[in-house]
């Protein structure tokens, strides 16, 4: 499906906010992703959806290689070919959960924004490398209680999101971030939903390139995930 770039701005160090105009009807849950065809690149680039409304979606991505470098150079008015509504996304808070906590690290913060919008009263613990890497802080703080931490202490507290968790009470987590963070969060609170950033190719279940072992057999991150229940996860 073809989308028109409405905005493509750097919002933190090498982190861009891409706003696209087009059909968003395939997006049904926070945590889903799109697979973008970047001109000149063979493989599409999977990017999680930060937010959407009727006819507009917002993606947050980081310039990490040639594909995302090319994407960052595209300007408003250009067109992009996307596969949308991919992956399962986060599901509702289970009955009986009283203190859900959203835990995000780095780019993993992006899909939690839409989730926080959908969970009034939820709190978020967000970790970044340093102040230059922090994005969407004001937007999150407009939604509720947000705790920020950076590895070097240049914004918020100093340390890792798991240090923030030690000071907060929670009975369930929604987590997204780099794998070492996810492993540490899962060790503290296996009860929850964990969104993985797997390497992907097709993005819709055909190539098996994103398979990972779980406690219930091999699963594909792109269609069985990217969100997995805590009890599914095998490290
Ligand atoms: Fe092809 Fe998941 S990326 S099966």
PDB file of N, CA and C in Angstrom, residues 147-223:
ATOM      1  N   UNK A 147       8.404   7.656  34.453  1.00  0.00           N
ATOM      2  CA  UNK A 147       9.706   7.692  35.104  1.00  0.00           C
ATOM      3  C   UNK A 147      10.769   7.506  34.035  1.00  0.00           C
ATOM      4  N   UNK A 148      11.714   8.442  34.006  1.00  0.00           N
ATOM      5  CA  UNK A 148      12.785   8.408  32.991  1.00  0.00           C
ATOM      6  C   UNK A 148      14.097   8.054  33.678  1.00  0.00           C
ATOM      7  N   UNK A 149      14.893   7.252  32.989  1.00  0.00           N
ATOM      8  CA  UNK A 149      16.226   6.944  33.505  1.00  0.00           C
ATOM      9  C   UNK A 149      17.197   6.880  32.326  1.00  0.00           C
ATOM     10  N   UNK A 150      18.405   7.350  32.549  1.00  0.00           N
ATOM     11  CA  UNK A 150      19.434   7.258  31.498  1.00  0.00           C
ATOM     12  C   UNK A 150      20.683   6.609  32.088  1.00  0.00           C
ATOM     13  N   UNK A 151      21.424   5.937  31.227  1.00  0.00           N
ATOM     14  CA  UNK A 151      22.603   5.212  31.710  1.00  0.00           C
ATOM     15  C   UNK A 151      23.620   6.179  32.315  1.00  0.00           C
ATOM     16  N   UNK A 152      23.750   7.369  31.689  1.00  0.00           N
ATOM     17  CA  UNK A 152      24.748   8.316  32.210  1.00  0.00           C
ATOM     18  C   UNK A 152      24.151   9.346  33.172  1.00  0.00           C
ATOM     19  N   UNK A 153      22.853   9.253  33.427  1.00  0.00           N
ATOM     20  CA  UNK A 153      22.225  10.166  34.387  1.00  0.00           C
ATOM     21  C   UNK A 153      21.973  11.569  33.850  1.00  0.00           C
ATOM     22  N   UNK A 154      22.132  11.782  32.537  1.00  0.00           N
ATOM     23  CA  UNK A 154      21.969  13.140  31.993  1.00  0.00           C
ATOM     24  C   UNK A 154      20.507  13.551  31.852  1.00  0.00           C
ATOM     25  N   UNK A 155      19.570  12.613  31.966  1.00  0.00           N
ATOM     26  CA  UNK A 155      18.135  12.939  32.044  1.00  0.00           C
ATOM     27  C   UNK A 155      17.507  11.934  32.992  1.00  0.00           C
ATOM     28  N   UNK A 156      16.663  12.428  33.895  1.00  0.00           N
ATOM     29  CA  UNK A 156      16.025  11.546  34.868  1.00  0.00           C
ATOM     30  C   UNK A 156      17.042  10.926  35.820  1.00  0.00           C
ATOM     31  N   UNK A 157      16.688   9.755  36.333  1.00  0.00           N
ATOM     32  CA  UNK A 157      17.595   9.065  37.252  1.00  0.00           C
ATOM     33  C   UNK A 157      18.753   8.442  36.471  1.00  0.00           C
ATOM     34  N   UNK A 158      19.739   7.929  37.187  1.00  0.00           N
ATOM     35  CA  UNK A 158      20.898   7.309  36.543  1.00  0.00           C
ATOM     36  C   UNK A 158      20.847   5.796  36.714  1.00  0.00           C
ATOM     37  N   UNK A 159      20.935   5.080  35.597  1.00  0.00           N
ATOM     38  CA  UNK A 159      20.943   3.624  35.677  1.00  0.00           C
ATOM     39  C   UNK A 159      20.126   3.000  34.569  1.00  0.00           C
ATOM     40  N   UNK A 160      19.547   1.847  34.860  1.00  0.00           N
ATOM     41  CA  UNK A 160      18.780   1.066  33.877  1.00  0.00           C
ATOM     42  C   UNK A 160      17.305   1.011  34.290  1.00  0.00           C
ATOM     43  N   UNK A 161      16.443   0.687  33.336  1.00  0.00           N
ATOM     44  CA  UNK A 161      15.005   0.638  33.677  1.00  0.00           C
ATOM     45  C   UNK A 161      14.735  -0.352  34.802  1.00  0.00           C
ATOM     46  N   UNK A 162      15.553  -1.383  34.897  1.00  0.00           N
ATOM     47  CA  UNK A 162      15.338  -2.342  35.985  1.00  0.00           C
ATOM     48  C   UNK A 162      15.625  -1.702  37.343  1.00  0.00           C
ATOM     49  N   UNK A 163      16.474  -0.670  37.379  1.00  0.00           N
ATOM     50  CA  UNK A 163      16.675   0.070  38.633  1.00  0.00           C
ATOM     51  C   UNK A 163      15.405   0.834  38.987  1.00  0.00           C
ATOM     52  N   UNK A 164      14.747   1.398  37.968  1.00  0.00           N
ATOM     53  CA  UNK A 164      13.474   2.085  38.222  1.00  0.00           C
ATOM     54  C   UNK A 164      12.445   1.096  38.754  1.00  0.00           C
ATOM     55  N   UNK A 165      12.413  -0.088  38.176  1.00  0.00           N
ATOM     56  CA  UNK A 165      11.419  -1.080  38.590  1.00  0.00           C
ATOM     57  C   UNK A 165      11.562  -1.420  40.071  1.00  0.00           C
ATOM     58  N   UNK A 166      12.805  -1.397  40.554  1.00  0.00           N
ATOM     59  CA  UNK A 166      13.031  -1.743  41.959  1.00  0.00           C
ATOM     60  C   UNK A 166      12.326  -0.772  42.887  1.00  0.00           C
ATOM     61  N   UNK A 167      12.085   0.456  42.401  1.00  0.00           N
ATOM     62  CA  UNK A 167      11.471   1.468  43.258  1.00  0.00           C
ATOM     63  C   UNK A 167       9.964   1.605  43.010  1.00  0.00           C
ATOM     64  N   UNK A 168       9.417   0.812  42.110  1.00  0.00           N
ATOM     65  CA  UNK A 168       7.990   0.939  41.769  1.00  0.00           C
ATOM     66  C   UNK A 168       7.260  -0.345  42.128  1.00  0.00           C
ATOM     67  N   UNK A 169       5.983  -0.235  42.404  1.00  0.00           N
ATOM     68  CA  UNK A 169       5.221  -1.467  42.617  1.00  0.00           C
ATOM     69  C   UNK A 169       4.411  -1.766  41.357  1.00  0.00           C
ATOM     70  N   UNK A 170       4.333  -3.017  41.027  1.00  0.00           N
ATOM     71  CA  UNK A 170       3.654  -3.446  39.796  1.00  0.00           C
ATOM     72  C   UNK A 170       3.300  -4.915  39.942  1.00  0.00           C
ATOM     73  N   UNK A 171       2.292  -5.358  39.236  1.00  0.00           N
ATOM     74  CA  UNK A 171       1.970  -6.784  39.241  1.00  0.00           C
ATOM     75  C   UNK A 171       1.902  -7.349  37.826  1.00  0.00           C
ATOM     76  N   UNK A 172       2.313  -6.539  36.834  1.00  0.00           N
ATOM     77  CA  UNK A 172       2.241  -6.979  35.437  1.00  0.00           C
ATOM     78  C   UNK A 172       3.047  -5.977  34.627  1.00  0.00           C
ATOM     79  N   UNK A 173       3.762  -6.451  33.598  1.00  0.00           N
ATOM     80  CA  UNK A 173       4.534  -5.516  32.770  1.00  0.00           C
ATOM     81  C   UNK A 173       4.174  -5.675  31.284  1.00  0.00           C
ATOM     82  N   UNK A 174       4.297  -4.563  30.582  1.00  0.00           N
ATOM     83  CA  UNK A 174       4.286  -4.546  29.122  1.00  0.00           C
ATOM     84  C   UNK A 174       5.665  -4.018  28.741  1.00  0.00           C
ATOM     85  N   UNK A 175       6.492  -4.856  28.123  1.00  0.00           N
ATOM     86  CA  UNK A 175       7.880  -4.457  27.911  1.00  0.00           C
ATOM     87  C   UNK A 175       8.263  -4.481  26.439  1.00  0.00           C
ATOM     88  N   UNK A 176       9.113  -3.537  26.059  1.00  0.00           N
ATOM     89  CA  UNK A 176       9.670  -3.528  24.708  1.00  0.00           C
ATOM     90  C   UNK A 176      11.032  -2.858  24.762  1.00  0.00           C
ATOM     91  N   UNK A 177      12.029  -3.522  24.176  1.00  0.00           N
ATOM     92  CA  UNK A 177      13.365  -2.946  24.194  1.00  0.00           C
ATOM     93  C   UNK A 177      14.372  -3.976  23.738  1.00  0.00           C
ATOM     94  N   UNK A 178      15.653  -3.654  23.864  1.00  0.00           N
ATOM     95  CA  UNK A 178      16.695  -4.588  23.454  1.00  0.00           C
ATOM     96  C   UNK A 178      16.645  -5.879  24.283  1.00  0.00           C
ATOM     97  N   UNK A 179      17.125  -6.952  23.716  1.00  0.00           N
ATOM     98  CA  UNK A 179      16.976  -8.265  24.348  1.00  0.00           C
ATOM     99  C   UNK A 179      17.579  -8.352  25.765  1.00  0.00           C
ATOM    100  N   UNK A 180      18.758  -7.788  26.026  1.00  0.00           N
ATOM    101  CA  UNK A 180      19.276  -7.872  27.410  1.00  0.00           C
ATOM    102  C   UNK A 180      18.338  -7.191  28.415  1.00  0.00           C
ATOM    103  N   UNK A 181      17.740  -6.075  27.998  1.00  0.00           N
ATOM    104  CA  UNK A 181      16.772  -5.414  28.881  1.00  0.00           C
ATOM    105  C   UNK A 181      15.564  -6.304  29.119  1.00  0.00           C
ATOM    106  N   UNK A 182      15.079  -6.915  28.038  1.00  0.00           N
ATOM    107  CA  UNK A 182      13.884  -7.755  28.147  1.00  0.00           C
ATOM    108  C   UNK A 182      14.142  -8.944  29.076  1.00  0.00           C
ATOM    109  N   UNK A 183      15.323  -9.491  28.965  1.00  0.00           N
ATOM    110  CA  UNK A 183      15.673 -10.640  29.807  1.00  0.00           C
ATOM    111  C   UNK A 183      15.679 -10.220  31.284  1.00  0.00           C
ATOM    112  N   UNK A 184      16.248  -9.044  31.548  1.00  0.00           N
ATOM    113  CA  UNK A 184      16.323  -8.562  32.932  1.00  0.00           C
ATOM    114  C   UNK A 184      14.930  -8.221  33.472  1.00  0.00           C
ATOM    115  N   UNK A 185      14.097  -7.633  32.622  1.00  0.00           N
ATOM    116  CA  UNK A 185      12.726  -7.295  33.050  1.00  0.00           C
ATOM    117  C   UNK A 185      11.941  -8.570  33.313  1.00  0.00           C
ATOM    118  N   UNK A 186      12.103  -9.537  32.425  1.00  0.00           N
ATOM    119  CA  UNK A 186      11.398 -10.816  32.566  1.00  0.00           C
ATOM    120  C   UNK A 186      11.816 -11.534  33.852  1.00  0.00           C
ATOM    121  N   UNK A 187      13.101 -11.405  34.212  1.00  0.00           N
ATOM    122  CA  UNK A 187      13.577 -12.047  35.451  1.00  0.00           C
ATOM    123  C   UNK A 187      12.912 -11.410  36.673  1.00  0.00           C
ATOM    124  N   UNK A 188      12.659 -10.102  36.598  1.00  0.00           N
ATOM    125  CA  UNK A 188      12.017  -9.411  37.718  1.00  0.00           C
ATOM    126  C   UNK A 188      10.513  -9.656  37.752  1.00  0.00           C
ATOM    127  N   UNK A 189       9.911  -9.758  36.560  1.00  0.00           N
ATOM    128  CA  UNK A 189       8.456  -9.892  36.483  1.00  0.00           C
ATOM    129  C   UNK A 189       8.075 -10.710  35.247  1.00  0.00           C
ATOM    130  N   UNK A 190       8.024 -12.028  35.353  1.00  0.00           N
ATOM    131  CA  UNK A 190       7.655 -12.843  34.184  1.00  0.00           C
ATOM    132  C   UNK A 190       6.202 -12.687  33.785  1.00  0.00           C
ATOM    133  N   UNK A 191       5.408 -12.091  34.654  1.00  0.00           N
ATOM    134  CA  UNK A 191       3.989 -11.926  34.341  1.00  0.00           C
ATOM    135  C   UNK A 191       3.824 -10.674  33.483  1.00  0.00           C
ATOM    136  N   UNK A 192       3.541 -10.876  32.205  1.00  0.00           N
ATOM    137  CA  UNK A 192       3.373  -9.708  31.355  1.00  0.00           C
ATOM    138  C   UNK A 192       3.459 -10.052  29.885  1.00  0.00           C
ATOM    139  N   UNK A 193       3.603  -9.014  29.072  1.00  0.00           N
ATOM    140  CA  UNK A 193       3.705  -9.161  27.621  1.00  0.00           C
ATOM    141  C   UNK A 193       4.992  -8.471  27.177  1.00  0.00           C
ATOM    142  N   UNK A 194       5.738  -9.163  26.311  1.00  0.00           N
ATOM    143  CA  UNK A 194       7.084  -8.719  25.947  1.00  0.00           C
ATOM    144  C   UNK A 194       7.185  -8.644  24.422  1.00  0.00           C
ATOM    145  N   UNK A 195       7.503  -7.469  23.921  1.00  0.00           N
ATOM    146  CA  UNK A 195       7.573  -7.276  22.472  1.00  0.00           C
ATOM    147  C   UNK A 195       9.026  -7.333  21.999  1.00  0.00           C
ATOM    148  N   UNK A 196       9.314  -8.270  21.100  1.00  0.00           N
ATOM    149  CA  UNK A 196      10.690  -8.500  20.651  1.00  0.00           C
ATOM    150  C   UNK A 196      10.994  -7.787  19.337  1.00  0.00           C
ATOM    151  N   UNK A 197      12.241  -7.359  19.230  1.00  0.00           N
ATOM    152  CA  UNK A 197      12.708  -6.718  18.007  1.00  0.00           C
ATOM    153  C   UNK A 197      13.503  -7.761  17.225  1.00  0.00           C
ATOM    154  N   UNK A 198      12.810  -8.649  16.536  1.00  0.00           N
ATOM    155  CA  UNK A 198      13.510  -9.705  15.812  1.00  0.00           C
ATOM    156  C   UNK A 198      14.010  -9.238  14.456  1.00  0.00           C
ATOM    157  N   UNK A 199      15.019  -9.907  13.936  1.00  0.00           N
ATOM    158  CA  UNK A 199      15.427  -9.669  12.550  1.00  0.00           C
ATOM    159  C   UNK A 199      14.369 -10.264  11.647  1.00  0.00           C
ATOM    160  N   UNK A 200      13.956  -9.538  10.638  1.00  0.00           N
ATOM    161  CA  UNK A 200      12.882 -10.021   9.787  1.00  0.00           C
ATOM    162  C   UNK A 200      13.209  -9.836   8.319  1.00  0.00           C
ATOM    163  N   UNK A 201      12.527 -10.627   7.505  1.00  0.00           N
ATOM    164  CA  UNK A 201      12.636 -10.454   6.058  1.00  0.00           C
ATOM    165  C   UNK A 201      11.243 -10.182   5.500  1.00  0.00           C
ATOM    166  N   UNK A 202      10.444 -11.251   5.333  1.00  0.00           N
ATOM    167  CA  UNK A 202       9.136 -11.054   4.703  1.00  0.00           C
ATOM    168  C   UNK A 202       8.187 -10.261   5.600  1.00  0.00           C
ATOM    169  N   UNK A 203       8.182 -10.548   6.901  1.00  0.00           N
ATOM    170  CA  UNK A 203       7.302  -9.843   7.827  1.00  0.00           C
ATOM    171  C   UNK A 203       5.897 -10.396   7.918  1.00  0.00           C
ATOM    172  N   UNK A 204       5.602 -11.453   7.154  1.00  0.00           N
ATOM    173  CA  UNK A 204       4.237 -11.982   7.210  1.00  0.00           C
ATOM    174  C   UNK A 204       4.186 -13.511   7.287  1.00  0.00           C
ATOM    175  N   UNK A 205       5.245 -14.125   7.804  1.00  0.00           N
ATOM    176  CA  UNK A 205       5.168 -15.540   8.134  1.00  0.00           C
ATOM    177  C   UNK A 205       5.641 -16.513   7.075  1.00  0.00           C
ATOM    178  N   UNK A 206       6.184 -16.040   5.963  1.00  0.00           N
ATOM    179  CA  UNK A 206       6.498 -16.946   4.855  1.00  0.00           C
ATOM    180  C   UNK A 206       7.927 -17.490   4.860  1.00  0.00           C
ATOM    181  N   UNK A 207       8.898 -16.747   5.398  1.00  0.00           N
ATOM    182  CA  UNK A 207      10.302 -17.126   5.180  1.00  0.00           C
ATOM    183  C   UNK A 207      10.936 -17.859   6.358  1.00  0.00           C
ATOM    184  N   UNK A 208      10.331 -17.833   7.522  1.00  0.00           N
ATOM    185  CA  UNK A 208      10.833 -18.443   8.763  1.00  0.00           C
ATOM    186  C   UNK A 208      12.105 -17.762   9.273  1.00  0.00           C
ATOM    187  N   UNK A 209      12.463 -16.641   8.691  1.00  0.00           N
ATOM    188  CA  UNK A 209      13.724 -15.984   9.054  1.00  0.00           C
ATOM    189  C   UNK A 209      13.726 -15.373  10.440  1.00  0.00           C
ATOM    190  N   UNK A 210      12.571 -15.284  11.058  1.00  0.00           N
ATOM    191  CA  UNK A 210      12.496 -14.619  12.361  1.00  0.00           C
ATOM    192  C   UNK A 210      12.151 -15.598  13.474  1.00  0.00           C
ATOM    193  N   UNK A 211      12.275 -16.911  13.215  1.00  0.00           N
ATOM    194  CA  UNK A 211      11.850 -17.906  14.207  1.00  0.00           C
ATOM    195  C   UNK A 211      12.682 -17.809  15.485  1.00  0.00           C
ATOM    196  N   UNK A 212      12.024 -18.046  16.598  1.00  0.00           N
ATOM    197  CA  UNK A 212      12.748 -18.167  17.854  1.00  0.00           C
ATOM    198  C   UNK A 212      12.090 -19.252  18.696  1.00  0.00           C
ATOM    199  N   UNK A 213      12.922 -19.900  19.512  1.00  0.00           N
ATOM    200  CA  UNK A 213      12.404 -20.978  20.353  1.00  0.00           C
ATOM    201  C   UNK A 213      11.627 -20.399  21.520  1.00  0.00           C
ATOM    202  N   UNK A 214      10.493 -21.005  21.824  1.00  0.00           N
ATOM    203  CA  UNK A 214       9.729 -20.603  23.002  1.00  0.00           C
ATOM    204  C   UNK A 214       9.439 -21.854  23.827  1.00  0.00           C
ATOM    205  N   UNK A 215       8.795 -21.683  24.939  1.00  0.00           N
ATOM    206  CA  UNK A 215       8.428 -22.841  25.768  1.00  0.00           C
ATOM    207  C   UNK A 215       7.327 -23.671  25.115  1.00  0.00           C
ATOM    208  N   UNK A 216       6.769 -23.181  24.030  1.00  0.00           N
ATOM    209  CA  UNK A 216       5.720 -23.896  23.309  1.00  0.00           C
ATOM    210  C   UNK A 216       6.134 -24.163  21.864  1.00  0.00           C
ATOM    211  N   UNK A 217       7.441 -24.376  21.660  1.00  0.00           N
ATOM    212  CA  UNK A 217       7.949 -24.681  20.331  1.00  0.00           C
ATOM    213  C   UNK A 217       8.454 -23.451  19.609  1.00  0.00           C
ATOM    214  N   UNK A 218       8.859 -23.661  18.356  1.00  0.00           N
ATOM    215  CA  UNK A 218       9.413 -22.566  17.568  1.00  0.00           C
ATOM    216  C   UNK A 218       8.286 -21.647  17.081  1.00  0.00           C
ATOM    217  N   UNK A 219       8.490 -20.352  17.229  1.00  0.00           N
ATOM    218  CA  UNK A 219       7.464 -19.399  16.785  1.00  0.00           C
ATOM    219  C   UNK A 219       8.104 -18.307  15.950  1.00  0.00           C
ATOM    220  N   UNK A 220       7.292 -17.726  15.061  1.00  0.00           N
ATOM    221  CA  UNK A 220       7.777 -16.642  14.217  1.00  0.00           C
ATOM    222  C   UNK A 220       7.444 -15.299  14.863  1.00  0.00           C
ATOM    223  N   UNK A 221       8.482 -14.486  15.037  1.00  0.00           N
ATOM    224  CA  UNK A 221       8.277 -13.190  15.702  1.00  0.00           C
ATOM    225  C   UNK A 221       7.294 -12.327  14.907  1.00  0.00           C
ATOM    226  N   UNK A 222       7.306 -12.465  13.580  1.00  0.00           N
ATOM    227  CA  UNK A 222       6.499 -11.545  12.773  1.00  0.00           C
ATOM    228  C   UNK A 222       5.002 -11.837  12.807  1.00  0.00           C
ATOM    229  N   UNK A 223       4.605 -13.086  12.984  1.00  0.00           N
ATOM    230  CA  UNK A 223       3.160 -13.375  13.012  1.00  0.00           C
ATOM    231  C   UNK A 223       2.689 -13.913  14.361  1.00  0.00           C
TER     232      UNK A 223
END
